[in-house]
């Protein structure tokens, strides 16, 4: 095509969209292409398991940027197209229909896909997953009052769906293999609050239970549980985690290690190729360089922005504190930092009943904080904890536990 | 012409903080800056309508509790994605230790 090689972003989700706009914000005024696998402009995924399920009508996706914003940003958005190869020698991305786009720097923001249920026949038996807006519409249609919904996996997606289905009047059973809910992401105390809330809403929560087999029976699905029991469901949805979408990077010979392997600058093993969001793993500077991969809205946005600036030479290490939220019924759970990094727990019991759970490392550093409360009741304290974690603060456990000492006051004592 | 409504006492808000105020079914957020000046804005974020009174005030910025969208609460100016629409602001006056906001 003879055009000047520009910046190319593969992946039209939260991360890719943010990166494209951040490239412009950081001053890039050359060609800029955003390639999205879905046929629609980038949209927000958090509502898919929540308001998209519980709202009065099936609704269009919550658009991050519409065609006009993309046009105004000078972003050439190629929708409904996947990238099939990266020709690194020639600095070109190859798209599914054969078109080649020259790049100066490339960002891989291909996200993650739902982990398929590893049970023979699961695919054929119509197990549903939730990842895209079209998945959400199809699932929503099945959440009719009285419908028997089997949710496989008691993680965030499964539990948000269980809450939404319950609010729609469905009879919901959650089957979780681990001994408790959300075992990867939260503390046992918060998991217990969430389990109690689901049970109060009428959800049948079965932990320590796996699914051994699946079969169709009279238009429904029979789940054979590892406990020997069976469960008849009108709809089965699996939320057992996500798999990073690394096929493109792998085919191009880039290093892959639980995601596309990048360094703290989000650079892959090729200095002109970057990766960000759910698809990548990187060594987190705040956690001793431990290699992690996150699947969260905030991380997707923040890494997209940082990768964009680094593509333009900013040399900015990505050390943002992991931060996550989940809405279930009237409860919102907030987590900052990595819960499994902490060795000591300190609990702050606020006068309004909200408990903030802090986790400290062996050196006394604050590494994580989490809380659950009605709507955004815990948000501010978790945000302040996040800022303390970012500054590598070592607050005294007694002070941390004292609800009369504001976290903002602790933050003011920290050097910048 | 504004209608002035008594929202709270001056001492109800700590410096560099925000409290909610509801009048006639409408939510407002009332701020006290680190310098001790008072401001008022609409009570909900322009992105997904989260209550701003649960957010964090740092200097002249209010940050949405859910998605970290930031506004300058002294002007209502949105700081950028994810917040793209400015926040409505309301005039404030202090009389006899009471914060009044001008609505309408």
Coordinates of C-alpha atoms in Angstrom, one line a residue:
Chain A
X1 CA 0.0 0.0 0.0
X2 CA 3.0 2.2 0.3
X3 CA 2.0 4.0 3.4
X4 CA 4.3 5.0 6.2
X5 CA 4.5 2.2 8.9
X6 CA 2.4 3.4 11.9
X7 CA 1.2 2.1 15.2
X8 CA -1.0 -1.0 15.1
X9 CA -3.1 -2.3 17.9
X10 CA -4.5 -5.9 17.6
X11 CA -7.5 -6.4 19.9
X12 CA -10.6 -4.2 20.1
X13 CA -11.4 -4.6 23.8
X14 CA -11.0 -2.2 26.7
X15 CA -7.2 -2.5 26.5
X16 CA -6.7 -2.0 22.8
X17 CA -9.2 0.8 22.6
X18 CA -7.5 2.6 25.5
X19 CA -4.1 2.1 23.9
X20 CA -5.3 3.6 20.6
X21 CA -6.5 6.8 22.2
X22 CA -3.5 6.9 24.6
X23 CA -1.2 6.9 21.5
X24 CA -2.9 10.0 20.3
X25 CA -2.9 11.6 23.8
X26 CA 0.8 10.9 24.0
X27 CA 1.4 12.8 20.7
X28 CA 1.5 10.1 18.0
X29 CA 0.1 11.8 14.9
X30 CA 1.1 9.1 12.3
X31 CA -1.0 6.3 11.0
X32 CA -2.9 4.4 13.7
X33 CA -4.8 1.1 13.2
X34 CA -7.0 -0.8 15.6
X35 CA -8.0 -4.3 14.6
X36 CA -11.0 -5.8 16.5
X37 CA -12.2 -9.4 16.2
X38 CA -15.8 -8.4 16.9
X39 CA -18.0 -6.6 14.4
X40 CA -18.9 -3.7 16.7
X41 CA -16.9 -0.8 18.1
X42 CA -15.1 -1.4 21.4
X43 CA -17.4 -1.8 24.4
X44 CA -17.3 -2.3 28.2
X45 CA -17.4 -5.8 29.4
X46 CA -18.1 -5.4 33.1
X47 CA -21.9 -4.9 32.5
X48 CA -22.2 -8.1 30.6
X49 CA -22.6 -10.3 33.8
X50 CA -24.6 -7.6 35.7
X51 CA -26.8 -4.8 34.2
X52 CA -26.9 -6.5 30.8
X53 CA -28.5 -9.5 32.5
X54 CA -30.7 -7.7 35.0
X55 CA -31.9 -4.7 33.0
X56 CA -35.5 -4.5 31.8
X57 CA -34.6 -5.0 28.2
X58 CA -31.8 -6.6 26.1
X59 CA -29.6 -3.7 25.4
X60 CA -26.8 -2.7 23.0
X61 CA -23.3 -2.9 24.3
X62 CA -22.0 0.0 26.4
X63 CA -19.7 1.6 23.8
X64 CA -16.3 2.8 24.9
X65 CA -15.9 4.8 21.7
X66 CA -18.3 5.1 18.8
X67 CA -17.4 5.5 15.1
X68 CA -17.3 9.2 15.4
X69 CA -14.8 9.2 18.3
X70 CA -12.7 6.7 16.4
X71 CA -12.8 9.0 13.3
X72 CA -12.1 12.1 15.3
X73 CA -9.1 10.3 16.9
X74 CA -7.8 9.4 13.4
X75 CA -8.0 5.7 14.3
X76 CA -8.5 3.4 11.4
X77 CA -10.7 0.8 13.1
X78 CA -10.9 -2.6 11.3
X79 CA -13.8 -4.5 12.8
X80 CA -14.8 -8.1 12.6
X81 CA -11.3 -9.2 11.7
X82 CA -8.6 -11.2 13.4
X83 CA -4.9 -11.0 12.9
X84 CA -3.5 -14.3 11.8
X85 CA 0.2 -13.7 11.7
X86 CA 2.9 -11.2 12.6
X87 CA 5.6 -11.0 9.9
X88 CA 8.3 -9.7 12.2
X89 CA 11.0 -9.6 9.6
X90 CA 9.0 -7.2 7.4
X91 CA 7.2 -5.5 10.3
X92 CA 3.7 -6.4 9.0
X93 CA 0.6 -7.7 10.6
X94 CA -1.4 -10.2 8.4
X95 CA -5.2 -10.1 8.8
X96 CA -7.6 -13.0 8.2
X97 CA -8.6 -11.7 4.8
X98 CA -5.0 -11.4 3.7
X99 CA -4.5 -7.7 4.1
X100 CA -1.1 -6.7 5.4
X101 CA -0.6 -3.7 7.6
X102 CA 2.9 -2.3 8.1
X103 CA 3.8 -1.4 11.7
X104 CA 6.5 0.6 13.3
X105 CA 5.4 -0.7 16.7
X106 CA 2.7 -3.3 17.4
X107 CA 0.6 -3.9 20.4
X108 CA -0.9 -7.3 21.0
X109 CA -4.0 -6.8 23.2
X110 CA -5.9 -10.0 22.2
X111 CA -7.4 -10.6 25.7
X112 CA -8.6 -13.9 26.9
X113 CA -11.2 -16.5 26.1
X114 CA -13.4 -18.5 28.5
X115 CA -11.7 -21.7 29.7
X116 CA -13.6 -24.6 28.1
X117 CA -15.1 -27.1 30.5
X118 CA -12.8 -30.1 30.4
X119 CA -15.5 -32.7 30.4
X120 CA -16.2 -34.9 27.4
X121 CA -19.3 -33.8 25.6
X122 CA -19.4 -30.4 27.2
X123 CA -19.1 -28.6 23.9
X124 CA -21.8 -30.7 22.2
X125 CA -24.1 -30.3 25.2
X126 CA -24.6 -26.6 24.8
X127 CA -22.7 -25.4 27.9
X128 CA -22.6 -21.6 27.7
X129 CA -19.9 -19.2 28.4
X130 CA -19.8 -15.4 29.0
X131 CA -17.2 -13.3 27.3
X132 CA -18.8 -11.2 24.6
X133 CA -21.9 -9.1 24.2
X134 CA -23.5 -11.7 21.9
X135 CA -22.8 -14.4 24.6
X136 CA -24.6 -12.1 27.1
X137 CA -27.6 -11.6 24.8
X138 CA -28.0 -15.4 24.2
X139 CA -27.7 -16.1 27.9
X140 CA -30.0 -13.3 29.0
X141 CA -32.7 -14.8 26.8
X142 CA -32.5 -18.0 28.9
X143 CA -32.8 -16.3 32.3
X144 CA -36.6 -16.7 32.5
X145 CA -38.4 -16.8 35.8
X146 CA -38.3 -20.4 37.2
X147 CA -35.6 -21.5 34.8
X148 CA -33.1 -23.9 36.4
X149 CA -29.7 -22.5 35.9
X150 CA -26.5 -24.4 36.7
X151 CA -23.4 -22.3 37.2
X152 CA -20.2 -24.2 37.1
X153 CA -17.5 -22.3 38.9
X154 CA -17.8 -20.1 42.0
X155 CA -15.5 -17.4 40.9
X156 CA -16.3 -13.8 40.1
X157 CA -18.0 -14.3 36.7
X158 CA -20.0 -17.3 37.9
X159 CA -21.2 -15.6 41.1
X160 CA -22.1 -12.3 39.3
X161 CA -24.1 -14.4 36.9
X162 CA -25.7 -16.4 39.7
X163 CA -26.8 -13.1 41.4
X164 CA -28.1 -11.7 38.1
X165 CA -30.0 -14.9 37.3
X166 CA -31.5 -15.0 40.8
X167 CA -32.6 -11.4 40.5
X168 CA -34.4 -12.5 37.2
X169 CA -36.3 -15.1 39.2
X170 CA -34.3 -18.2 38.1
X171 CA -33.5 -21.2 40.4
X172 CA -29.7 -21.2 40.6
X173 CA -27.2 -23.8 41.7
X174 CA -23.5 -22.9 41.9
X175 CA -21.1 -25.8 41.7
X176 CA -17.5 -25.1 42.8
X177 CA -14.7 -27.6 42.9
X178 CA -12.7 -25.8 45.6
X179 CA -13.7 -26.0 49.3
X180 CA -14.9 -22.3 49.2
X181 CA -16.0 -19.6 46.7
X182 CA -13.5 -17.3 45.0
X183 CA -10.6 -19.2 46.3
X184 CA -8.2 -17.6 43.8
X185 CA -9.1 -14.0 44.4
X186 CA -10.2 -13.3 48.0
X187 CA -9.8 -14.0 51.6
X188 CA -11.9 -16.8 53.3
X189 CA -13.8 -14.2 55.4
X190 CA -15.0 -12.2 52.3
X191 CA -15.9 -15.5 50.5
X192 CA -18.0 -16.5 53.5
X193 CA -19.9 -13.2 53.4
X194 CA -20.6 -13.7 49.7
X195 CA -21.6 -17.3 50.2
X196 CA -24.1 -16.3 52.9
X197 CA -25.5 -13.5 50.7
X198 CA -26.1 -16.0 47.8
X199 CA -27.7 -18.5 50.1
X200 CA -30.0 -15.9 51.6
X201 CA -31.1 -15.0 48.0
X202 CA -32.0 -18.7 47.5
X203 CA -28.9 -19.9 45.5
X204 CA -27.9 -23.5 46.1
X205 CA -24.1 -23.1 46.7
X206 CA -22.2 -26.4 46.5
X207 CA -18.5 -26.1 47.2
X208 CA -16.1 -29.0 47.1
X209 CA -18.2 -30.4 44.2
X210 CA -17.1 -31.1 40.7
X211 CA -19.0 -32.0 37.5
X212 CA -18.1 -35.5 36.3
X213 CA -20.4 -35.8 33.3
X214 CA -23.0 -34.0 31.3
X215 CA -25.8 -35.3 29.2
X216 CA -28.8 -34.0 27.4
X217 CA -32.1 -35.3 28.8
X218 CA -35.6 -34.2 27.5
X219 CA -34.4 -30.8 26.3
X220 CA -32.5 -30.2 29.6
X221 CA -29.0 -30.9 30.7
X222 CA -28.2 -33.4 33.4
X223 CA -25.1 -32.6 35.4
X224 CA -23.6 -35.7 37.1
X225 CA -21.7 -34.3 40.2
X226 CA -18.7 -35.8 41.8
X227 CA -20.7 -36.3 45.0
X228 CA -22.9 -38.8 43.1
X229 CA -25.8 -36.5 42.9
X230 CA -27.4 -35.3 39.7
X231 CA -28.8 -31.9 38.8
X232 CA -31.2 -31.2 36.0
X233 CA -30.7 -27.7 34.4
X234 CA -32.4 -25.8 31.7
X235 CA -29.2 -23.9 31.1
X236 CA -25.6 -24.6 32.2
X237 CA -23.1 -21.8 32.2
X238 CA -19.4 -22.4 32.9
X239 CA -17.2 -19.7 34.5
X240 CA -14.1 -21.6 35.3
X241 CA -11.5 -19.0 34.4
X242 CA -10.1 -17.6 31.2
X243 CA -7.2 -18.6 28.9
X244 CA -4.9 -15.9 27.5
X245 CA -5.3 -15.5 23.8
X246 CA -1.7 -16.2 22.8
X247 CA -2.0 -18.0 19.5
X248 CA -0.9 -15.0 17.4
X249 CA 2.1 -14.3 19.6
X250 CA 3.1 -18.0 19.7
X251 CA 2.9 -18.4 16.0
X252 CA 5.1 -15.3 15.5
X253 CA 7.7 -16.9 17.8
X254 CA 7.3 -14.5 20.7
X255 CA 7.9 -15.8 24.2
X256 CA 4.8 -17.1 26.0
X257 CA 4.6 -17.8 29.7
X258 CA 1.0 -17.9 31.1
X259 CA 0.3 -15.2 28.5
X260 CA 2.5 -13.3 26.1
X261 CA 5.6 -12.8 28.1
X262 CA 6.5 -9.1 28.5
X263 CA 9.0 -7.1 30.7
X264 CA 8.1 -4.3 33.0
X265 CA 7.9 -2.0 30.0
X266 CA 5.3 -4.4 28.4
X267 CA 7.7 -5.2 25.7
X268 CA 7.7 -8.8 24.3
X269 CA 10.8 -10.7 23.3
X270 CA 10.7 -8.5 20.1
X271 CA 11.5 -4.8 21.0
X272 CA 9.0 -3.5 18.5
X273 CA 6.1 -5.7 19.7
X274 CA 4.3 -4.9 23.0
X275 CA 1.5 -6.8 24.8
X276 CA -1.0 -5.6 27.4
X277 CA -4.1 -6.6 29.2
X278 CA -5.6 -10.1 29.9
X279 CA -3.3 -11.7 27.3
X280 CA 0.0 -10.9 28.9
X281 CA 2.1 -11.7 31.9
X282 CA 4.7 -9.4 33.4
X283 CA 7.0 -9.2 36.4
X284 CA 5.3 -6.9 38.9
X285 CA 7.9 -4.5 40.5
X286 CA 5.8 -4.2 43.7
X287 CA 5.8 -7.9 44.3
X288 CA 9.5 -8.8 43.9
X289 CA 9.2 -9.2 40.2
X290 CA 6.7 -12.0 40.5
X291 CA 5.2 -12.8 37.1
X292 CA 1.5 -12.3 37.1
X293 CA -1.3 -12.0 34.6
X294 CA -4.5 -10.2 35.5
X295 CA -8.0 -10.3 34.1
X296 CA -9.6 -7.1 35.1
X297 CA -11.1 -4.0 33.6
X298 CA -8.8 -1.6 35.4
X299 CA -5.6 -3.5 34.5
X300 CA -6.7 -3.7 30.8
X301 CA -7.1 0.1 30.7
X302 CA -4.0 1.0 32.7
X303 CA -1.7 -1.4 30.8
X304 CA -3.2 -0.2 27.5
X305 CA -2.2 3.3 28.4
X306 CA 1.2 2.4 29.6
X307 CA 2.0 0.3 26.6
X308 CA 1.0 3.1 24.3
X309 CA 3.4 5.5 26.0
X310 CA 6.2 2.9 25.9
X311 CA 5.6 2.3 22.2
X312 CA 6.5 5.9 21.8
X313 CA 9.6 5.6 23.9
X314 CA 8.4 6.6 27.4
X315 CA 10.4 3.8 29.1
X316 CA 7.7 3.7 31.9
X317 CA 7.7 0.6 34.1
X318 CA 4.3 -0.8 34.8
X319 CA 3.9 -1.0 38.6
X320 CA 0.2 -0.2 39.0
X321 CA -1.3 -1.9 42.0
X322 CA -3.8 -4.6 40.9
X323 CA -7.3 -3.5 41.7
X324 CA -10.5 -5.3 41.2
X325 CA -14.2 -5.1 42.1
X326 CA -17.2 -7.4 41.8
X327 CA -20.9 -6.5 42.2
X328 CA -23.3 -9.2 43.5
X329 CA -26.8 -8.1 44.6
X330 CA -26.4 -4.9 46.7
X331 CA -22.8 -5.9 47.7
X332 CA -19.6 -4.7 46.1
X333 CA -16.3 -6.4 46.8
X334 CA -13.1 -4.5 46.3
X335 CA -9.6 -5.9 46.3
X336 CA -6.3 -4.0 45.9
X337 CA -3.0 -5.7 45.6
X338 CA -2.4 -9.5 45.6
X339 CA -4.2 -11.2 48.4
X340 CA -2.0 -14.3 48.3
X341 CA 1.2 -12.3 48.7
X342 CA 0.5 -11.3 52.4
X343 CA 1.6 -13.2 55.5
X344 CA -0.1 -11.2 58.2
X345 CA -3.7 -10.0 58.3
X346 CA -4.8 -6.8 60.0
X347 CA -8.5 -6.0 60.3
X348 CA -10.0 -2.5 60.6
X349 CA -13.5 -2.7 61.8
X350 CA -15.2 0.6 60.9
X351 CA -18.0 2.0 62.9
X352 CA -20.5 1.4 60.1
X353 CA -19.8 -2.3 60.2
X354 CA -17.6 -2.5 57.2
X355 CA -14.4 -4.5 57.7
X356 CA -11.2 -3.6 55.8
X357 CA -8.8 -6.5 55.6
X358 CA -5.2 -5.6 55.1
X359 CA -2.4 -8.0 54.3
X360 CA 1.2 -7.3 55.2
X361 CA 4.4 -8.9 54.0
X362 CA 7.1 -10.3 56.3
X363 CA 8.9 -7.0 56.1
X364 CA 5.7 -5.1 57.3
X365 CA 4.9 -3.7 53.9
X366 CA 1.3 -3.3 53.0
X367 CA 0.7 -5.7 50.1
X368 CA -3.1 -6.0 49.8
X369 CA -6.4 -4.8 51.1
X370 CA -9.9 -6.0 50.5
X371 CA -13.4 -5.3 51.8
X372 CA -17.0 -6.0 51.0
X373 CA -19.8 -3.5 51.6
X374 CA -23.1 -2.2 50.3
X375 CA -22.4 -0.6 47.0
X376 CA -19.4 1.7 47.1
X377 CA -19.2 2.0 50.9
X378 CA -15.7 0.5 51.0
X379 CA -14.4 2.1 47.8
X380 CA -12.6 5.0 49.3
X381 CA -10.7 3.1 51.9
X382 CA -9.6 0.5 49.3
X383 CA -8.5 3.3 47.0
X384 CA -6.4 4.8 49.8
X385 CA -5.0 1.4 50.6
X386 CA -4.0 1.1 47.0
X387 CA -2.1 4.4 47.2
X388 CA -0.4 3.2 50.3
X389 CA 0.6 -0.1 48.6
X390 CA 2.0 1.8 45.6
X391 CA 4.2 3.9 48.0
X392 CA 5.5 0.7 49.6
X393 CA 4.1 1.9 53.0
X394 CA 4.8 0.0 56.2
X395 CA 2.0 1.2 58.4
X396 CA 2.0 0.0 62.0
X397 CA -0.5 -2.8 62.4
X398 CA -2.1 -1.1 65.5
X399 CA -2.6 2.2 63.5
X400 CA -3.9 0.2 60.5
X401 CA -6.5 -1.5 62.7
X402 CA -7.7 1.7 64.4
X403 CA -10.8 3.1 62.6
X404 CA -10.3 6.5 64.2
X405 CA -7.1 7.1 62.2
X406 CA -8.0 7.9 58.6
X407 CA -6.1 6.1 55.9
X408 CA -5.7 9.5 54.3
X409 CA -3.7 10.6 57.3
X410 CA -1.5 7.6 57.0
X411 CA -1.0 8.4 53.3
X412 CA 0.0 11.9 54.1
X413 CA 2.8 10.6 56.3
X414 CA 4.3 8.6 53.5
X415 CA 7.1 10.1 51.3
X416 CA 6.1 10.4 47.7
Chain B
X1 CA -31.7 33.3 39.5
X2 CA -30.5 30.7 41.9
X3 CA -32.6 29.4 44.8
X4 CA -30.3 29.0 47.8
X5 CA -30.6 25.9 49.9
X6 CA -28.9 25.2 53.2
X7 CA -26.9 22.0 52.7
X8 CA -24.9 21.5 55.8
X9 CA -22.8 23.2 58.5
X10 CA -19.3 24.3 57.6
X11 CA -17.9 21.8 60.2
X12 CA -19.8 18.9 58.7
X13 CA -17.1 18.5 56.0
X14 CA -13.5 17.8 56.8
X15 CA -10.9 19.7 54.7
X16 CA -10.2 17.8 51.4
X17 CA -13.4 15.8 51.7
X18 CA -16.9 15.4 50.3
X19 CA -20.4 14.7 51.7
X20 CA -23.7 13.9 50.0
X21 CA -26.6 16.2 50.1
X22 CA -30.1 15.4 48.8
X23 CA -32.7 18.0 48.0
X24 CA -36.0 17.5 46.2
X25 CA -35.0 14.0 45.1
X26 CA -31.8 15.3 43.5
X27 CA -28.3 14.3 44.8
X28 CA -25.5 16.8 45.2
X29 CA -21.9 16.4 46.4
X30 CA -20.6 19.2 48.6
X31 CA -16.8 19.6 48.9
X32 CA -14.4 21.4 51.2
X33 CA -11.0 22.0 49.5
X34 CA -7.7 21.6 51.4
X35 CA -7.6 25.4 51.4
X36 CA -11.0 25.5 53.2
X37 CA -13.1 26.7 50.2
X38 CA -16.5 25.1 49.6
X39 CA -17.9 23.7 46.3
X40 CA -20.9 21.8 45.0
X41 CA -21.4 19.5 42.1
X42 CA -24.0 17.0 40.8
X43 CA -24.0 13.9 43.1
X44 CA -23.3 11.3 40.5
X45 CA -20.5 10.6 38.1
X46 CA -21.3 11.4 34.4
X47 CA -20.0 8.0 33.3
X48 CA -22.1 5.3 35.1
X49 CA -23.9 7.4 37.7
X50 CA -21.9 6.2 40.7
X51 CA -22.3 8.3 43.9
X52 CA -19.4 10.7 44.0
X53 CA -19.7 11.2 47.8
X54 CA -18.1 7.7 48.2
X55 CA -15.1 8.8 46.1
X56 CA -11.8 10.1 47.1
X57 CA -11.0 13.8 47.2
X58 CA -7.3 14.7 46.6
X59 CA -6.5 18.4 46.2
X60 CA -9.1 19.8 43.8
X61 CA -10.0 16.4 42.3
X62 CA -12.8 14.1 43.1
X63 CA -12.4 10.5 41.9
X64 CA -15.3 8.3 41.1
X65 CA -15.4 5.3 43.5
X66 CA -16.0 2.7 40.8
X67 CA -14.0 3.5 37.7
X68 CA -11.6 6.2 38.9
X69 CA -12.9 8.8 36.5
X70 CA -11.6 12.2 37.8
X71 CA -13.2 15.6 37.9
X72 CA -11.9 19.0 39.1
X73 CA -14.8 19.7 41.5
X74 CA -14.0 23.4 41.5
X75 CA -14.9 23.6 37.8
X76 CA -16.6 20.3 37.0
X77 CA -14.1 19.6 34.3
X78 CA -13.7 15.9 33.4
X79 CA -10.1 14.8 33.4
X80 CA -10.5 12.3 30.5
X81 CA -11.4 8.7 29.9
X82 CA -13.4 7.0 31.2
X83 CA -15.2 10.3 32.1
X84 CA -15.9 12.3 29.0
X85 CA -18.7 14.6 30.1
X86 CA -18.1 17.4 32.6
X87 CA -19.8 17.5 36.0
X88 CA -22.4 20.1 36.6
X89 CA -21.4 22.6 39.3
X90 CA -23.5 24.8 41.6
X91 CA -22.6 28.1 43.3
X92 CA -21.9 28.0 47.0
X93 CA -22.1 30.7 49.7
X94 CA -21.4 30.5 53.4
X95 CA -23.7 32.3 55.8
X96 CA -23.5 32.0 59.6
X97 CA -21.5 28.8 59.4
X98 CA -23.9 27.2 57.0
X99 CA -23.1 26.1 53.5
X100 CA -25.7 27.1 51.0
X101 CA -25.8 25.8 47.4
X102 CA -27.5 27.6 44.6
X103 CA -29.8 25.4 42.5
X104 CA -32.2 26.0 39.7

